[in-house]
Tab-separated table of C-alpha atoms in Angstrom:
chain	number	residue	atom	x	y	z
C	27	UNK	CA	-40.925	148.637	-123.654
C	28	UNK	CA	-42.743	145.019	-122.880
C	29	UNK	CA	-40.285	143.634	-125.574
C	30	UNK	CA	-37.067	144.966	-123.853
C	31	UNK	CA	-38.713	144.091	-120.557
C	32	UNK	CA	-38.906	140.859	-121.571
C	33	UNK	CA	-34.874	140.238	-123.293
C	34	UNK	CA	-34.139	141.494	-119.800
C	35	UNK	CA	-35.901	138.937	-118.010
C	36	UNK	CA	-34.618	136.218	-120.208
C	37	UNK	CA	-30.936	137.298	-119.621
C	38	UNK	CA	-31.875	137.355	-115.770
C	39	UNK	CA	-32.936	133.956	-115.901
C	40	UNK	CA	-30.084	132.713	-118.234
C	41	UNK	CA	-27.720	133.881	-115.854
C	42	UNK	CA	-29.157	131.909	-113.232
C	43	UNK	CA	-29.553	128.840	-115.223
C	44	UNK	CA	-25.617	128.806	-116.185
C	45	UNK	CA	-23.329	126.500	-115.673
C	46	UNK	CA	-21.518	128.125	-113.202
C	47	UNK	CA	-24.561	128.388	-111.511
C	48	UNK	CA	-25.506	124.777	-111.180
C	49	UNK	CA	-21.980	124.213	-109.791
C	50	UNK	CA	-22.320	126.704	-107.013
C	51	UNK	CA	-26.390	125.932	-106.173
C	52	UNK	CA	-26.994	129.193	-104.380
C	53	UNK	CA	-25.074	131.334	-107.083
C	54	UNK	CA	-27.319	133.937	-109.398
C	55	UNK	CA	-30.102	133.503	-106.521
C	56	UNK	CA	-31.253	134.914	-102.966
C	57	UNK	CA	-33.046	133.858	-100.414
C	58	UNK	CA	-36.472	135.830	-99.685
C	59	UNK	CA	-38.125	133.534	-97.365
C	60	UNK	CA	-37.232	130.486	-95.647
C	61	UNK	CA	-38.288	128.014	-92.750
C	62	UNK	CA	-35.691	125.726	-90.469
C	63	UNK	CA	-36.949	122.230	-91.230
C	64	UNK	CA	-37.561	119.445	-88.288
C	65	UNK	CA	-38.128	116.264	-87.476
C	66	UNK	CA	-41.849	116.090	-86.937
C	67	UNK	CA	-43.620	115.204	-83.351
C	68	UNK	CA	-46.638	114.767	-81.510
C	69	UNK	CA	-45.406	116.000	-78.761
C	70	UNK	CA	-48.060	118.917	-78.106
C	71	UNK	CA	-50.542	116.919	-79.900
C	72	UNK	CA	-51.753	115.409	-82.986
C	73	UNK	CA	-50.065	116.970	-86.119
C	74	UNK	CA	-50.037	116.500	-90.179
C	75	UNK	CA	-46.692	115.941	-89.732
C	76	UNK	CA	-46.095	112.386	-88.069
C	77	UNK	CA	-48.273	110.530	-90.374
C	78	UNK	CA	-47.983	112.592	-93.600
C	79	UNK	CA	-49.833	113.076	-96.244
C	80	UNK	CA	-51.497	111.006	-99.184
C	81	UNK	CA	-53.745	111.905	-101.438
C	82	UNK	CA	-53.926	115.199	-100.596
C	83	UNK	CA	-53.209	119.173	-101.966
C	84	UNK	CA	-51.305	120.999	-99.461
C	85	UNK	CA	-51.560	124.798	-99.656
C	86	UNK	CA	-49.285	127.430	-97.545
C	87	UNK	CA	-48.977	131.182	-97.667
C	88	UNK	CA	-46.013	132.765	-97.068
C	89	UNK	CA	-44.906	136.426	-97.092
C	90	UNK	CA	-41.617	136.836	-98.811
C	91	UNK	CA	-39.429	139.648	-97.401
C	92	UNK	CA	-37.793	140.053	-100.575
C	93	UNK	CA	-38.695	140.569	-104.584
C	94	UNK	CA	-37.431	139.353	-107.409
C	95	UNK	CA	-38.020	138.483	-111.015
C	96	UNK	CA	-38.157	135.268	-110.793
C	97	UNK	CA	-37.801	132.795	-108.349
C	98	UNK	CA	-37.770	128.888	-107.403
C	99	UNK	CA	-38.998	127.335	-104.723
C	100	UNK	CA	-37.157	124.625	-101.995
C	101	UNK	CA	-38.166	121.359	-100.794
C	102	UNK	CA	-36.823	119.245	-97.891
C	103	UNK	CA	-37.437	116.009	-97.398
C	104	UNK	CA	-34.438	115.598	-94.587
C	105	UNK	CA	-36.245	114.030	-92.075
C	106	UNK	CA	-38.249	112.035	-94.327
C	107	UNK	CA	-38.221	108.024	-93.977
C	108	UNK	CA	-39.201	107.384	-97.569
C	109	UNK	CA	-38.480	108.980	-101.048
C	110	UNK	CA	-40.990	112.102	-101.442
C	111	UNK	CA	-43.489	111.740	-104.572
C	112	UNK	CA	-44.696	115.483	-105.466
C	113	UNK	CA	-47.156	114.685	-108.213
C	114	UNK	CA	-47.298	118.316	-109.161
C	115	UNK	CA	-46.323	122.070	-107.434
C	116	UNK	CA	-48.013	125.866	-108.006
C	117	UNK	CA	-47.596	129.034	-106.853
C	118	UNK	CA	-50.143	131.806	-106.999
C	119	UNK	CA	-50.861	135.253	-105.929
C	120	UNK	CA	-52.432	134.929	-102.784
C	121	UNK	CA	-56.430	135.616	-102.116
C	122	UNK	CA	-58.210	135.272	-98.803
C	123	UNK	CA	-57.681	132.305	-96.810
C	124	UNK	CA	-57.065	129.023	-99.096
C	125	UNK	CA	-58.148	131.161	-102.339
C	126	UNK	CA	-55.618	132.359	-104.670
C	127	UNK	CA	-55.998	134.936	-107.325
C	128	UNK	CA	-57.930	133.992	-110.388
C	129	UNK	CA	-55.371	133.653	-113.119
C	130	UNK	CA	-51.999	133.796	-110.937
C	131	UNK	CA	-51.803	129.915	-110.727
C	132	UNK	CA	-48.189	129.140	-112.294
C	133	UNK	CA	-47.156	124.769	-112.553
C	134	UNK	CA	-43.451	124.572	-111.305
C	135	UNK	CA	-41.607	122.282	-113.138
C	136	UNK	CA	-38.362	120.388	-111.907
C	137	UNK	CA	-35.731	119.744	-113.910
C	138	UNK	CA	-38.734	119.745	-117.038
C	139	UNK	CA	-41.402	117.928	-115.177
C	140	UNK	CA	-44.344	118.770	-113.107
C	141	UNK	CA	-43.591	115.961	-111.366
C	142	UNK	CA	-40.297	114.957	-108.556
C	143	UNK	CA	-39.326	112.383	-106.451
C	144	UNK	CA	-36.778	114.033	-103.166
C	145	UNK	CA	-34.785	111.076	-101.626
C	146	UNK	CA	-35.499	110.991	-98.212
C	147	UNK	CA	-32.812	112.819	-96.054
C	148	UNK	CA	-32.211	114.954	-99.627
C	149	UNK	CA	-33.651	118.516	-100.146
C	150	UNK	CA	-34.693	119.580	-104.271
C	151	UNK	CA	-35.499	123.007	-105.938
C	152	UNK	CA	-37.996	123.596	-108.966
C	153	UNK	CA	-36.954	125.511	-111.636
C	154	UNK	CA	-37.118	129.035	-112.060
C	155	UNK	CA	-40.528	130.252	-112.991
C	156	UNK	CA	-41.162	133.880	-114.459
C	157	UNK	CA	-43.099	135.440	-111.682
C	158	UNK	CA	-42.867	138.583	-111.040
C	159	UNK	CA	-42.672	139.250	-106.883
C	160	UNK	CA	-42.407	142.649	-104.406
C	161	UNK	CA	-40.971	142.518	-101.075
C	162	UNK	CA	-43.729	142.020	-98.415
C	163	UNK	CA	-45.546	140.324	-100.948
C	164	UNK	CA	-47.781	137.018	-100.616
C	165	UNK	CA	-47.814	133.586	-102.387
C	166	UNK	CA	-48.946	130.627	-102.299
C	167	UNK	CA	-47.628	127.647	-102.805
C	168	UNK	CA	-49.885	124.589	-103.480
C	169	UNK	CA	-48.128	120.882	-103.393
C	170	UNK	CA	-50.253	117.641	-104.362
C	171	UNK	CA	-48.975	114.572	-103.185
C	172	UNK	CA	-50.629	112.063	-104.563
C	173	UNK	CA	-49.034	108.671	-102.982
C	174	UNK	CA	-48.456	108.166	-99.299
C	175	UNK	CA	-45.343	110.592	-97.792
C	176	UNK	CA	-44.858	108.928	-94.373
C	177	UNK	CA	-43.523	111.187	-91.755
C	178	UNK	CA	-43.593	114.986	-92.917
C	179	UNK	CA	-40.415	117.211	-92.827
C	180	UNK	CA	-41.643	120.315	-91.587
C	181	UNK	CA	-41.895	123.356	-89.018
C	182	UNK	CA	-43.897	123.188	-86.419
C	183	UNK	CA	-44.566	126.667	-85.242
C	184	UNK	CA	-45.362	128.299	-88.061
C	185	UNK	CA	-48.016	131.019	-87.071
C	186	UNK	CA	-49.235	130.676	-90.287
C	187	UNK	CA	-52.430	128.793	-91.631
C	188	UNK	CA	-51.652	126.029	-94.198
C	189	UNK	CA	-54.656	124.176	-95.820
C	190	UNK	CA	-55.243	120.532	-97.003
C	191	UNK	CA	-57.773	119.132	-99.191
C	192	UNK	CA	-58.273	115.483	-100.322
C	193	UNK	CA	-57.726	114.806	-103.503
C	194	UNK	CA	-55.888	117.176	-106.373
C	195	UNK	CA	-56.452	120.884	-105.755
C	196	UNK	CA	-53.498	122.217	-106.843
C	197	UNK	CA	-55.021	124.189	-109.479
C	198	UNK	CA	-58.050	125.452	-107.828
C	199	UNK	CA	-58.235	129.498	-107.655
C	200	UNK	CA	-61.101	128.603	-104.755
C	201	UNK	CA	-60.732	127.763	-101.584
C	202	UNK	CA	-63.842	125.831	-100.704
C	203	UNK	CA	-62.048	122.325	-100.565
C	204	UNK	CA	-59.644	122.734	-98.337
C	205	UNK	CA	-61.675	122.299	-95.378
C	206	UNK	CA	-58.568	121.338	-93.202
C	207	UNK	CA	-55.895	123.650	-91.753
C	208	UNK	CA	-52.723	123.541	-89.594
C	209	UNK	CA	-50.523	126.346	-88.220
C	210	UNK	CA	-47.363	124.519	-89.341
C	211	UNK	CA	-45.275	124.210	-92.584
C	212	UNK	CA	-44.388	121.438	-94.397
C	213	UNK	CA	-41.668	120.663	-97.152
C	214	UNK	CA	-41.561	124.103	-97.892
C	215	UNK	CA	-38.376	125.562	-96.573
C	216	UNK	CA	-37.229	128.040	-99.128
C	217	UNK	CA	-38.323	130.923	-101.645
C	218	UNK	CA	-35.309	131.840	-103.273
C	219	UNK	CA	-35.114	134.851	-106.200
C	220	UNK	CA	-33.433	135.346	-109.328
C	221	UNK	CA	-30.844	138.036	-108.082
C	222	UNK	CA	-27.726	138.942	-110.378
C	223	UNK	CA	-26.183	141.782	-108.096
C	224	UNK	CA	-22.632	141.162	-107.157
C	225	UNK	CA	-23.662	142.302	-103.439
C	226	UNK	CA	-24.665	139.963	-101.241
C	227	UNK	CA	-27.895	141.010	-99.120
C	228	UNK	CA	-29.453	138.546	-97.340
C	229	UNK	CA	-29.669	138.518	-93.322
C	230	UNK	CA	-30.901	135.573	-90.989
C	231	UNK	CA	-32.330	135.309	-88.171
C	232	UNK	CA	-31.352	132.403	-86.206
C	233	UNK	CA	-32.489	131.183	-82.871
C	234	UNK	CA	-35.272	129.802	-80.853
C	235	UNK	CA	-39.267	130.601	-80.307
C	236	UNK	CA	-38.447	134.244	-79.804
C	237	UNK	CA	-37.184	134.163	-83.514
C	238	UNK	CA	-39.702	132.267	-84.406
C	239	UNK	CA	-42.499	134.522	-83.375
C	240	UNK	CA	-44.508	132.715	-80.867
C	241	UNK	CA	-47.146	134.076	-79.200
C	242	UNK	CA	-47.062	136.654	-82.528
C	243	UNK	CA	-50.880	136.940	-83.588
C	244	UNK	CA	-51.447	134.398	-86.485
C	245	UNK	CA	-51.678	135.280	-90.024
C	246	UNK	CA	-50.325	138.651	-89.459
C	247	UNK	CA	-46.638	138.365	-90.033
C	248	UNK	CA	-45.878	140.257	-87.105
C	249	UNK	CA	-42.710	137.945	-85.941
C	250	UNK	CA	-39.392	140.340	-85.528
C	251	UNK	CA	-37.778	139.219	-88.379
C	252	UNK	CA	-40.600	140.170	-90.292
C	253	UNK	CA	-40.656	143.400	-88.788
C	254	UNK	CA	-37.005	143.892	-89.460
C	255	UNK	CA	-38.021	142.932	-93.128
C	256	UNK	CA	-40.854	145.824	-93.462
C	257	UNK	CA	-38.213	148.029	-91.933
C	258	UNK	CA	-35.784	147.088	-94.923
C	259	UNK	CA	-38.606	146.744	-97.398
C	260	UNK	CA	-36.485	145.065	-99.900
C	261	UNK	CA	-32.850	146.786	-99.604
C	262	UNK	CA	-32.090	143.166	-97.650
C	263	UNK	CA	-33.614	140.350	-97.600
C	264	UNK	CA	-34.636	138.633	-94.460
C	265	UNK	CA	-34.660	134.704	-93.765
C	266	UNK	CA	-36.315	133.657	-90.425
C	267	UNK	CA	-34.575	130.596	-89.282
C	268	UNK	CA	-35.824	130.421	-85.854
C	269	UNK	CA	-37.177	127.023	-84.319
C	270	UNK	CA	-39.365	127.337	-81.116
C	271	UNK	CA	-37.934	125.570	-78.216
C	272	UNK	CA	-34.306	124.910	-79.901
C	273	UNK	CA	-31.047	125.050	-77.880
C	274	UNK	CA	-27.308	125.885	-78.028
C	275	UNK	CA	-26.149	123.069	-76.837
C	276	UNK	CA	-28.170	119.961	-77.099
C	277	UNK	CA	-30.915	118.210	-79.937
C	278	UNK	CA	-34.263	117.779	-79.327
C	279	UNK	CA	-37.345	115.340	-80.515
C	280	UNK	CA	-39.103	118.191	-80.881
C	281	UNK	CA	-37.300	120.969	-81.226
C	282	UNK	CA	-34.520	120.178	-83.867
C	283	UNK	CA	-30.837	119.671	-83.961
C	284	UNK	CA	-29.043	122.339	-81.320
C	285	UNK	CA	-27.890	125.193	-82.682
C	286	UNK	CA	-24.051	124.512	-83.467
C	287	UNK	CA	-25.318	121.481	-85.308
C	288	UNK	CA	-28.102	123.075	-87.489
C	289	UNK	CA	-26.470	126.356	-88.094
C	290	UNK	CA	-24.310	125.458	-91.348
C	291	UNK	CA	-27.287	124.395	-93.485
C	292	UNK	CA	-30.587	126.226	-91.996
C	293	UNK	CA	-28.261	129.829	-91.784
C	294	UNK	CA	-24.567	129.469	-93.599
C	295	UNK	CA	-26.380	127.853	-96.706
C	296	UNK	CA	-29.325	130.466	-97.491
C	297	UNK	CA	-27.813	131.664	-100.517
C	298	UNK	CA	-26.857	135.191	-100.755
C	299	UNK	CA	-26.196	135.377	-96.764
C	300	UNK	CA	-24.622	138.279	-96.042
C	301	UNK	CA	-24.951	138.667	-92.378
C	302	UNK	CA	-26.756	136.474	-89.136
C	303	UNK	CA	-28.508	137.842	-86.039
C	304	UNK	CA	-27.745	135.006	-83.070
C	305	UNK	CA	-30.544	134.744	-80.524
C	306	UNK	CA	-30.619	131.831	-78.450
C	307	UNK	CA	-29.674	130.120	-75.174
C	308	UNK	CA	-32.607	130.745	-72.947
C	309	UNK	CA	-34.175	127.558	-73.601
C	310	UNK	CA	-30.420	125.812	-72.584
C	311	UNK	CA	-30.822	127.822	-69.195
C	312	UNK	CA	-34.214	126.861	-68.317
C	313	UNK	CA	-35.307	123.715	-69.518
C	314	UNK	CA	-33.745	121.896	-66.899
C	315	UNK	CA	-36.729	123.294	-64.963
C	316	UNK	CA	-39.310	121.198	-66.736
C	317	UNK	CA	-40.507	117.802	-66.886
C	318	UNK	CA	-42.245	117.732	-70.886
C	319	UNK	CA	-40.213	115.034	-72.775
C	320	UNK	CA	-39.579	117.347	-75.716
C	321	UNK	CA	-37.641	119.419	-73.347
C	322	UNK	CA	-35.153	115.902	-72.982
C	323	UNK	CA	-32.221	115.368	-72.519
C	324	UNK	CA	-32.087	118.409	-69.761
C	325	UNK	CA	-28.588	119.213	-68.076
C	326	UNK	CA	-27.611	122.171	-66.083
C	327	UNK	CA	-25.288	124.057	-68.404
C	328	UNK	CA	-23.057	127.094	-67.452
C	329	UNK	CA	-22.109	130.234	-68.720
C	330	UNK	CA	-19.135	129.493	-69.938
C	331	UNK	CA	-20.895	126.176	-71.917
C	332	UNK	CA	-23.078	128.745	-73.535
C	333	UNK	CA	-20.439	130.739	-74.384
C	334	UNK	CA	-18.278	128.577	-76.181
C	335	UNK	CA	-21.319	127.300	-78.048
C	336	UNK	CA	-21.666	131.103	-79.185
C	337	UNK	CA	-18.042	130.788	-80.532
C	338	UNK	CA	-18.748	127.969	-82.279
C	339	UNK	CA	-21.007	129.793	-84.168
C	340	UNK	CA	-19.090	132.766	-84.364
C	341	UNK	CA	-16.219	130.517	-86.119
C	342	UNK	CA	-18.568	128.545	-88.141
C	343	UNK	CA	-19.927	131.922	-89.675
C	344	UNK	CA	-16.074	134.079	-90.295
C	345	UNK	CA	-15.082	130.635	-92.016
C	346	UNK	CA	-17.609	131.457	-94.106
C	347	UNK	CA	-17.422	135.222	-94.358
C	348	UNK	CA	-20.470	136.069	-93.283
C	349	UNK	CA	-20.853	138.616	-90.467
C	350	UNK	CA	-22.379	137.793	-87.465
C	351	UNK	CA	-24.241	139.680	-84.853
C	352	UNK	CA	-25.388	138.272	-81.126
C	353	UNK	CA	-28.022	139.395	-79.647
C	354	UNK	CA	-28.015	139.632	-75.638
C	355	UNK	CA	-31.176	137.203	-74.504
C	356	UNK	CA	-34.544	139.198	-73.299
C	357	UNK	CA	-35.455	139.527	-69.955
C	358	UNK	CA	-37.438	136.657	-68.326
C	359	UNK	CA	-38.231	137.187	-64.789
C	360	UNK	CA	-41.614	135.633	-64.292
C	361	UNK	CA	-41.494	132.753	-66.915
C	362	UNK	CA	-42.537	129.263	-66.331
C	363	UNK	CA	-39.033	127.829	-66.044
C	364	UNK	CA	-37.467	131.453	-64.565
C	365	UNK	CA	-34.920	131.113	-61.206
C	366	UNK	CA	-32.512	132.938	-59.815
C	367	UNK	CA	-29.542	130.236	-60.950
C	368	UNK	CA	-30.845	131.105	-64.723
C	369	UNK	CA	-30.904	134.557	-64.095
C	370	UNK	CA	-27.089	134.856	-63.152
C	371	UNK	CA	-26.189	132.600	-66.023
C	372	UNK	CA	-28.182	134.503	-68.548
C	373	UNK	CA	-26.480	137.729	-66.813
C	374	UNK	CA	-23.064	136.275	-67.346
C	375	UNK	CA	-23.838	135.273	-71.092
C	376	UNK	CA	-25.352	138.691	-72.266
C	377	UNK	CA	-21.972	140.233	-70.647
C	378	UNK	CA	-20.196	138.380	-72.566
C	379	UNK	CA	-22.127	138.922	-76.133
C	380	UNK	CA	-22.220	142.622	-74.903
C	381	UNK	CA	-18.483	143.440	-74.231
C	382	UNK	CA	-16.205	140.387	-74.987
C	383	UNK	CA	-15.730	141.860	-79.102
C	384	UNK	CA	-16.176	137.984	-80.162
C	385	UNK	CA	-19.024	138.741	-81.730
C	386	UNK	CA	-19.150	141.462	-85.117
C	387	UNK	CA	-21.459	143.269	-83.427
C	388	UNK	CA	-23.945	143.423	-80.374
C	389	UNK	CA	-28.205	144.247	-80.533
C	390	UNK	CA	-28.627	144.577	-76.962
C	391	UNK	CA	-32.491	143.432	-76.970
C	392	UNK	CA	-32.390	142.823	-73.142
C	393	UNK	CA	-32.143	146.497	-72.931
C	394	UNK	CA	-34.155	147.063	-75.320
C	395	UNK	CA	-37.368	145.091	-74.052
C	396	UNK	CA	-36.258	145.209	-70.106
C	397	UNK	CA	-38.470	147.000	-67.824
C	398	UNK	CA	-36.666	150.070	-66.271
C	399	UNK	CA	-38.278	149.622	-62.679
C	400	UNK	CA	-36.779	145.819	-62.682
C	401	UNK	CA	-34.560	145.035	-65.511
C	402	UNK	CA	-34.932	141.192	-65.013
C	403	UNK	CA	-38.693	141.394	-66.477
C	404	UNK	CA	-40.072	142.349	-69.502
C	405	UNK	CA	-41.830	145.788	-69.757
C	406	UNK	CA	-45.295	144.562	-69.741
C	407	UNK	CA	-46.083	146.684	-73.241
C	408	UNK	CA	-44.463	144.172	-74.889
C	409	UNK	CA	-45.067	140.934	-73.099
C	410	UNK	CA	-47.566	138.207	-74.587
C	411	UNK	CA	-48.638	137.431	-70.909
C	412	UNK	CA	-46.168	134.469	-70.611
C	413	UNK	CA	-43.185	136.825	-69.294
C	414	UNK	CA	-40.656	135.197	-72.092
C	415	UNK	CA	-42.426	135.548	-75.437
C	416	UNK	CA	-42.895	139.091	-76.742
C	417	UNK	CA	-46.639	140.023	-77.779
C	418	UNK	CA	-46.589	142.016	-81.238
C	419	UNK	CA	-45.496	145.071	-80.309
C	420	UNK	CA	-42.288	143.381	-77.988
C	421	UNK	CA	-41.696	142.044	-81.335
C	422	UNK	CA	-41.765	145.546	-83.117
C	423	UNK	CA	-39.468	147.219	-80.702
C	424	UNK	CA	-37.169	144.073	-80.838
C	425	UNK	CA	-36.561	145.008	-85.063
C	426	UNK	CA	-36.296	148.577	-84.059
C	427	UNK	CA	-33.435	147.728	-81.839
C	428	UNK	CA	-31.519	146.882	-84.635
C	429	UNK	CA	-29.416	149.051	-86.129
C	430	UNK	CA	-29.779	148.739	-90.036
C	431	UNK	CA	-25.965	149.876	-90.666
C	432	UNK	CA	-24.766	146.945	-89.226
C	433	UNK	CA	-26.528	144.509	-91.790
């Protein structure tokens, strides 16, 4: 049985290893976790990510809402100013905190080495490695980077701990050096599997903070999409590529490229996509409210702006075949940046997602999250406290809103 097990991997592999493969880079793989990359910023403080790294083992944990036999991981170096030097890459099993589990640790090669160089504005993959993963599953994945990186590609709100250590680490099972941690990603933007169905199955998530799972507790993967994922436990695969405070319609310092900009490579190019939940345009509505520079630049836009940046995405997705579903924006009476102008706009724009047919299909989460003794607020069950983020169980009721049979 281990023998057979074993001419089955290697043909799984093989396939995704042909030539045809490294033609078409996402063919003979999916995508079971992923993170929309940035530019970094210090604009809510002091991060790893504006002076970088050197000399140091990064570690990150990430739950995968897929399995596979196999799998690669991805690396972006897209906002980088300077070629990235990865002196070496691992992935374990994941322990508690930093720790891995003894004997899980697996090198990751690229293209043969341990070692790769990713030009800056250029993203890389490692080669597959034979490791075995569930859905819901955790790894870890353990970069050292020996020589100085300069500004850090990255996501900012990742509401997940990563670790650092100075010095190389990468092989440690232990955790005890990595006596410095963040709550953002870096580099890492992909897991992708070794997947030789004909079907595609992967679904992302795209849109701002809500997406993104602010507010979510940390470390306990309680973010909607994730929720969506445990729902699916494996029959899709679910990509979260959400960026907290990004817009429709215009780019941010902070926050990323807007939405019709980013939405080919963070969403369209997750290999395997089959379909994309749209949620986002509340930030476009009520930043114009706030001073912070990472909310800049901050015009009034209209309904009908947001709208046609919805179709943008809508024809950016069916020139791709993939199906596309909006998602009406949550209630938000109450919110920092909340008026009466924003309300009627976000009114007119969830009308529109709700009844124009544009879109594939409608998840009416306003509905779903709204307060039945005033519909413009969120039923306090599921608010964090800020009146715009869901708490974790706003988030749970958001994936139950969805209706599987539409993925």
């Amino acid at each position: 049985m281990k023998k057979l097990a074993a001419v089955l991997l290697t043909a799984v592999v093989a396939v995704a290893l042909a030539p045809a493969a490294a033609a078409d880079p996402g063919r003979g793989f999916t995508a079971i976790w992923g993170a929309a990359q940035h530019a970094p910023s210090d604009g809510f403080g002091p991060t790893w990510g504006v002076t970088g790294f050197d000399n140091h083992t990064l570690r990150q944990v990430v739950r995968l809402n897929g399995g596979g036999p196999a799998l690669r991981i991805r690396l972006s170096n897209t906002y980088g100013t300077r070629p990235l030097e990865v002196t070496g890459a691992t992935i374990a099993r994941t322990g508690s905190g930093a720790a891995v589990q003894p004997g899980s640790v697996r090198h990751l090669r690229f293209r043969g080495d341990r070692s790769v160089v990713v030009p800056a504005g250029a993203q890389t993959v490692s080669d597959v490695a034979v490791f075995p993963v569930a859905p819901l599953s955790k790894v870890t994945v353990t970069l050292y980077l020996a020589s100085p990186t300069g500004p850090a590609t990255g996501h900012f709100f990742a509401g997940a701990t990563s670790y650092r250590a100075v010095g190389d680490h990468r092989s440690a099972a232990g955790g005890e050096a990595f006596t410095e941690t963040s709550q953002s990603w870096f580099y890492l933007s992909g897991v992708e599997a070794v997947d030789t169905s004909p079907r595609r199955d992967t679904v992302v998530a795209f849109g701002d903070s809500i997406t993104d799972g602010a507010l979510s507790t940390v470390d306990a993967d309680n973010r909607y999409p994730d929720e969506l994922a445990e729902r699916l436990r494996g029959r899709k695969n679910v990509v979260n590529a959400g960026i907290g405070g990004n817009r429709v319609l215009n780019d941010s310092t902070c926050f990323g490229e807007k939405a019709t900009t980013r939405f080919a490579q963070a969403a369209l190019a997750q290999p395997d996509v089959r379909t994309v939940i749209v949620l986002e345009g509340i930030n476009d509505i009520g930043f114009p409210q706030l001073g912070h520079a990472c909310a800049l630049p901050a015009p009034k836009v209209t309904a009908a702006q947001l709208i046609e940046g919805h179709r943008e995405l809508i024809r950016q997705a069916h020139a791709k075949g993939v199906r596309i579903l909006g998602a009406t924006l949550l209630p938000y009476k109450g919110a920092a940046y909340f008026t009466e102008e924003g309300e009627t706009t976000r009114d007119a724009l969830n009308e529109w997602i709700r009844t124009s047919g544009e879109y594939d299909a409608v998840i009416d989460l306003d509905r779903a999250l709204a307060d039945p003794t005033d519909p413009d607020r969120m039923l306090p069950a599921y608010d964090s406290g800020d009146a715009l983020h869901p708490g974790d169980a706003g988030y749970r009721a958001m994936a139950e809103a969805v209706d599987l049979s539409l993925l």
